[in-house]
Short mmCIF file of C-alpha atoms and ligand atoms in Angstrom, two decimals:
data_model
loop_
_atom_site.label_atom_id
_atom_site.label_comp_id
_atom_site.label_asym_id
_atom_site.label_seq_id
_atom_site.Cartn_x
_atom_site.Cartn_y
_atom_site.Cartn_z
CA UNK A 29 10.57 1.21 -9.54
CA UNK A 30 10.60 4.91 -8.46
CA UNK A 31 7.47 6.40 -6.58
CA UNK A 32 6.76 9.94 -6.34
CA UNK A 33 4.12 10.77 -3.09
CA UNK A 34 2.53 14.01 -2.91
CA UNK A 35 2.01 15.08 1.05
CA UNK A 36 1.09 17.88 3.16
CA UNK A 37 2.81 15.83 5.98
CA UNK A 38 5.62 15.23 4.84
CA UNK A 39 7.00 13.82 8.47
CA UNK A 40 4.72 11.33 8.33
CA UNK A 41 6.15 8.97 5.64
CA UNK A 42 9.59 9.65 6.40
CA UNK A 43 9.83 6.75 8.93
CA UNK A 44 7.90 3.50 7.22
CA UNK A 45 10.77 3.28 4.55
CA UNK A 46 13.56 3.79 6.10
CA UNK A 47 13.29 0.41 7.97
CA UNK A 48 12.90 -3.32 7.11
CA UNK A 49 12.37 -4.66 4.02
CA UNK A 50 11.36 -0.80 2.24
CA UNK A 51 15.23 0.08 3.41
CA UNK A 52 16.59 -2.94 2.04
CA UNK A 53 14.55 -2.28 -1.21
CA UNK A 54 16.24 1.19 -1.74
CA UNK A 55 19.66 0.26 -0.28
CA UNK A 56 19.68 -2.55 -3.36
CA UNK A 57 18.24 0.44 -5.73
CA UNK A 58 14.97 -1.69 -6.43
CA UNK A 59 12.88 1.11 -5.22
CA UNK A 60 13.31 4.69 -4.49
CA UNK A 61 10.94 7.05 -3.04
CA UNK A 62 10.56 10.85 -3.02
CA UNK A 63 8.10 12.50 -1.06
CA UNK A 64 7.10 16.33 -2.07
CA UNK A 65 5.81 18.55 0.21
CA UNK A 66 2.58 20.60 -1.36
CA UNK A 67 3.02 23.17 0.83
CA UNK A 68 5.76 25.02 -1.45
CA UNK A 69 3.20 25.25 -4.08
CA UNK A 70 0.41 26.56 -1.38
CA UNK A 71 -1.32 30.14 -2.99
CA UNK A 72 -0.09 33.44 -1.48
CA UNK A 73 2.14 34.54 1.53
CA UNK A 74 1.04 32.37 3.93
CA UNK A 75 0.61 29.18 0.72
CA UNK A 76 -2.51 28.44 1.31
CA UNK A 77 -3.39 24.79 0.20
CA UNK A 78 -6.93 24.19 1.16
CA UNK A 79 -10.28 26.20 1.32
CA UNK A 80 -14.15 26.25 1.93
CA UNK A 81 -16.37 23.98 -0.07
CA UNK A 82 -19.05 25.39 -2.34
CA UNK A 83 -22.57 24.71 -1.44
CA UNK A 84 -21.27 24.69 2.36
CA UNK A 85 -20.66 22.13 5.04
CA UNK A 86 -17.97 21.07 7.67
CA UNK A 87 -14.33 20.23 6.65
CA UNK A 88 -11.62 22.29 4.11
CA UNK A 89 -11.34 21.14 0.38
CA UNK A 90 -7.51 20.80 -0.87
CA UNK A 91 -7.62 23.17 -3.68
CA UNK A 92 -6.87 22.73 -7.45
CA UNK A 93 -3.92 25.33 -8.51
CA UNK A 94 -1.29 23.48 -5.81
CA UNK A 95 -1.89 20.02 -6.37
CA UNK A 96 -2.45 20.81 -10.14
CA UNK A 97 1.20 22.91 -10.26
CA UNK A 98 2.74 20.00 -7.78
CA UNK A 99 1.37 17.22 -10.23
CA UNK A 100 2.50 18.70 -13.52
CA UNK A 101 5.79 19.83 -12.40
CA UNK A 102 6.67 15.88 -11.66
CA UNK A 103 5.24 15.01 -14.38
CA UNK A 104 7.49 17.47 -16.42
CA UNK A 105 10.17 15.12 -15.24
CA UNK A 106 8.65 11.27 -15.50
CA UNK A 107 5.80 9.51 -17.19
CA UNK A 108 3.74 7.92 -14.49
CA UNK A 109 1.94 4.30 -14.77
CA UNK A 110 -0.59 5.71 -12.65
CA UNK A 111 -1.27 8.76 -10.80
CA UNK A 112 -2.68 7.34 -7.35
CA UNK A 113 -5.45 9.17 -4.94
CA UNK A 114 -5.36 7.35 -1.52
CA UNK A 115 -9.12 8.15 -0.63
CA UNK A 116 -11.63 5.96 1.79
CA UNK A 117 -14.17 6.19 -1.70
CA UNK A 118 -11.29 3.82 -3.82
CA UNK A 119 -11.73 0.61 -4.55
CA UNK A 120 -10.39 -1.37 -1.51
CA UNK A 121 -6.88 -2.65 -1.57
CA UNK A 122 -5.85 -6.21 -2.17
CA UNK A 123 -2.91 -8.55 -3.08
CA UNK A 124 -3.95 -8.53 -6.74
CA UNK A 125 -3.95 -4.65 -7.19
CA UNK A 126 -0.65 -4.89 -5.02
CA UNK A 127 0.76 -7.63 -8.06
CA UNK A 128 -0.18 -5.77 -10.30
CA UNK A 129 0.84 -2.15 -9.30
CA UNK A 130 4.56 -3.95 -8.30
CA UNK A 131 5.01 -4.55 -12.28
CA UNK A 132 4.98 -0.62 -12.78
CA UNK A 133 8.09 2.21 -13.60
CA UNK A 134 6.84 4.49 -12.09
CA UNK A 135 3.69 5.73 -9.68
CA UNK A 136 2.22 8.90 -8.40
CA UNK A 137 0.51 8.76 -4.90
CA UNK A 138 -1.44 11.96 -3.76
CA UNK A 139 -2.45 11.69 -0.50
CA UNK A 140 -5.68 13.66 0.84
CA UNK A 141 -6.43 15.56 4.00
CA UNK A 142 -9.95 17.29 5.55
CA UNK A 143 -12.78 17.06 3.04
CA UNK A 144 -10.21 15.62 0.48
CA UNK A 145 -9.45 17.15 -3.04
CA UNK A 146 -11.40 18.95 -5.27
CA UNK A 147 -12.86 16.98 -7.84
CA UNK A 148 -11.37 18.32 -10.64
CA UNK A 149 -8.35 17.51 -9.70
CA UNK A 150 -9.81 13.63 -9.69
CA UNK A 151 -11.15 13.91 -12.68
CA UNK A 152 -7.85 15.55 -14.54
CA UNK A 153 -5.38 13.75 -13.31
CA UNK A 154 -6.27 10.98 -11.30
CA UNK A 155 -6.02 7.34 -13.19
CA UNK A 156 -6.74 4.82 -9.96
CA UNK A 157 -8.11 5.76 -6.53
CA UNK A 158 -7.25 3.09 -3.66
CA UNK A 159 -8.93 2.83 -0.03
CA UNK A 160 -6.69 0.55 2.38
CA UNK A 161 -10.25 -0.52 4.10
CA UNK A 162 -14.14 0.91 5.20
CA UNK A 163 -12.93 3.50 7.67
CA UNK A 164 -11.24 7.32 7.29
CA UNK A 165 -8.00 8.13 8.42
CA UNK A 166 -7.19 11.97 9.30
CA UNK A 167 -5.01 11.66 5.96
CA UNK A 168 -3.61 9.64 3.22
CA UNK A 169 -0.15 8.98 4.39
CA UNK A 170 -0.64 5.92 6.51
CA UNK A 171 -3.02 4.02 3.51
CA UNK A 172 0.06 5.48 1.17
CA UNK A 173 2.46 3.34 3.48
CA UNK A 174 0.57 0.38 3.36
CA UNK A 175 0.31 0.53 0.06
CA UNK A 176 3.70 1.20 -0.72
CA UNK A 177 5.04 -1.76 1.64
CA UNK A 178 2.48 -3.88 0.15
CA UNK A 179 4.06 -3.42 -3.57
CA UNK A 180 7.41 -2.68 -2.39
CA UNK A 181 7.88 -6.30 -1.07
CA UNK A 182 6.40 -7.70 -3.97
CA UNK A 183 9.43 -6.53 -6.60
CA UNK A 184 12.00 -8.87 -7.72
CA UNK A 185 15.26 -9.19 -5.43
CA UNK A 186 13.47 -7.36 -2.34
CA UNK A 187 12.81 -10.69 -0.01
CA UNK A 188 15.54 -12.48 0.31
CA UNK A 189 13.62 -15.89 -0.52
CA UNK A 190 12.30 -15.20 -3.50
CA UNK A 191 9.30 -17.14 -3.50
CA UNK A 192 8.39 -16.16 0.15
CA UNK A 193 5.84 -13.56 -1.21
CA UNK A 194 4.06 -15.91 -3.50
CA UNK A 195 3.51 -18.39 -0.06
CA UNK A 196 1.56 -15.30 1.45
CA UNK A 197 -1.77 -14.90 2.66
CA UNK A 198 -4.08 -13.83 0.14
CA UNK A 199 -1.68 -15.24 -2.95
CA UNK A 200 -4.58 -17.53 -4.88
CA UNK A 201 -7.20 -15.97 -2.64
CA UNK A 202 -5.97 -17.77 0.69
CA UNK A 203 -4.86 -17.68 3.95
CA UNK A 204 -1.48 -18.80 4.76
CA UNK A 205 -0.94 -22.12 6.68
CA UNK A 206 0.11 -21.74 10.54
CA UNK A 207 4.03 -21.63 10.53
CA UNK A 208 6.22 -23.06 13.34
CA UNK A 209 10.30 -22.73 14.43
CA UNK A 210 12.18 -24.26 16.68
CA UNK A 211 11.72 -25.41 20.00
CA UNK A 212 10.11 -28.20 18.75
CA UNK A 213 8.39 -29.02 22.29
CA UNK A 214 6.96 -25.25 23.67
CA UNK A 215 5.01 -25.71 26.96
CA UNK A 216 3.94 -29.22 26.25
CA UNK A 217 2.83 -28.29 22.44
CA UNK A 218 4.48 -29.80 19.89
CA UNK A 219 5.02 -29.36 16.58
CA UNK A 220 2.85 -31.14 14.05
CA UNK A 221 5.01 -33.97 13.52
CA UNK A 222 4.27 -33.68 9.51
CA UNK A 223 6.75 -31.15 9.35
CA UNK A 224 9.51 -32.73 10.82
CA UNK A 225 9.72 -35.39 8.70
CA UNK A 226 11.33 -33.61 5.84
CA UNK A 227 8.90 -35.15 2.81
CA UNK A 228 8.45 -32.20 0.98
CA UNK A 229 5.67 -33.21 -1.39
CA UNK A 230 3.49 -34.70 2.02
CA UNK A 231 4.59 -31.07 4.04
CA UNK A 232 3.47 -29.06 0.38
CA UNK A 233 0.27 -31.61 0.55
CA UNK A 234 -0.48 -30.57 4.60
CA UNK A 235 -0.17 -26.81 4.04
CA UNK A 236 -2.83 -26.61 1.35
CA UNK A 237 -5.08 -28.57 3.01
CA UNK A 238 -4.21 -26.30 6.19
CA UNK A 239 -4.98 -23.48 3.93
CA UNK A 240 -8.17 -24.24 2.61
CA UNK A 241 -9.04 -24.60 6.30
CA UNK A 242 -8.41 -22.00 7.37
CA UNK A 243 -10.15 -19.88 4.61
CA UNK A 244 -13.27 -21.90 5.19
CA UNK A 245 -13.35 -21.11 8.87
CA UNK A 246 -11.58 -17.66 9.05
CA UNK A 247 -12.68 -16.03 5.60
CA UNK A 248 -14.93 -18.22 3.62
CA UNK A 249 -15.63 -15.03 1.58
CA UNK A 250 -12.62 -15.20 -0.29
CA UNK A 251 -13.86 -18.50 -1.69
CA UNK A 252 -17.07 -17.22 -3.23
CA UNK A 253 -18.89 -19.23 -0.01
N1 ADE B 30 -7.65 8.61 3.48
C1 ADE B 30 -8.46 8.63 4.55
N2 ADE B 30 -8.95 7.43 4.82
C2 ADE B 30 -8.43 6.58 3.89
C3 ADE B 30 -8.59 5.19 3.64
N3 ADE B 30 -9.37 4.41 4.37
N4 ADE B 30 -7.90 4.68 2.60
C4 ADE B 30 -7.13 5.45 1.82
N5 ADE B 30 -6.95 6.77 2.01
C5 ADE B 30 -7.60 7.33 3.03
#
């Protein structure tokens, strides 16, 4: 998969993939990442990328001809499966957008700043606008992190155990079982004996029920309750 992020902070994103399980995903050539800086495309001498919004009020609007001249040059180059807007008005991120998103080519991630973009730019280009949750972040490069680790993970070959991310929270809508390693004994708590008794199919049987559980009591919204 190759994803192409638009930024006017570029130092912002250079860190979350160049560790962990995003480094390992581009070291094995499973995913690579570009990030282009707007700026270059900015109007005039001093490439000016944002400006007042009509009508009036607070806050800078990022302007069309930069992001539309950024946008169209990549796209001179690839065919995108979506062209992205990270934005708090999205629809909210979850695992099933992140399963689905892992089974594209190729993506296009603008990220916003101030006021955000001008419309038309959301309504030309734009094919899917994510929030990472109900609160605003000075800019779009942190939500485009999460949501690149949260597909990046998901592609074939990235985790070493394969199946590890379909035993994830939020995988059939629940929460993960609690998860345990060795000392057995810590402080006087023990281990649940269950898992130390190597029957897989009763172990298998104990961390569903532990995850139903725990949904009920920790997120019984994610059952319809
Ligand atoms: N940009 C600013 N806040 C954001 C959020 N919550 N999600 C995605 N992009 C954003």
């Amino acid at each position: 998969m190759h994803i192409d992020i638009i930024s006017i902070q570029p130092g912002l994103l250079e860190s979350p993939f160049q560790h962990s399980i995003m480094k390992r995903a581009s070291d094995k050539g499973l995913l690579s990442i570009a990030i282009h800086d707007l700026r270059p495309f900015g109007l005039g001498k001093y490439k000016q990328i944002d400006d007042y919004q009509y009508g009036g009020g607070a806050g800078m609007v990022m302007m069309c001809e930069p992001l539309s001249n950024c946008i169209e040059s990549l796209q001179q180059e690839k065919k995108y499966d979506e062209v992205i807007y990270m934005t708090p008005d999205g629809g909210t991120l979850n695992q099933s957008m992140a399963n689905q998103l892992s089974l594209s080519q190729s993506l296009l991630i603008i990220c916003g700043h101030y006021k955000g973009i001008d419309q038309r730019i959301r309504d030309m280009y734009v094919t899917k606008e994510i929030s990472i949750g109900d609160y605003v972040l000075s800019g779009g490069e942190l939500a485009a992190a999460v949501l690149v680790d949260s597909i990046g993970r998901l592609l074939p070959g990235v985790l070493n155990d394969g199946s590890s991310a379909l035993s994830d929270s939020f995988q059939d809508n629940l929460l993960a079982p609690p998860v345990y390693t060795r000392p057995a004994e810590f402080k006087g708590a023990k281990v649940p004996d269950i898992l130390l008794s190597g029957h897989e199919a009763k172990i298998d049987a104990w961390r569903y029920e532990q995850s139903i559980e725990r949904t009920k009591r920790l997120r019984p919204d994610l059952l319809g309750e």
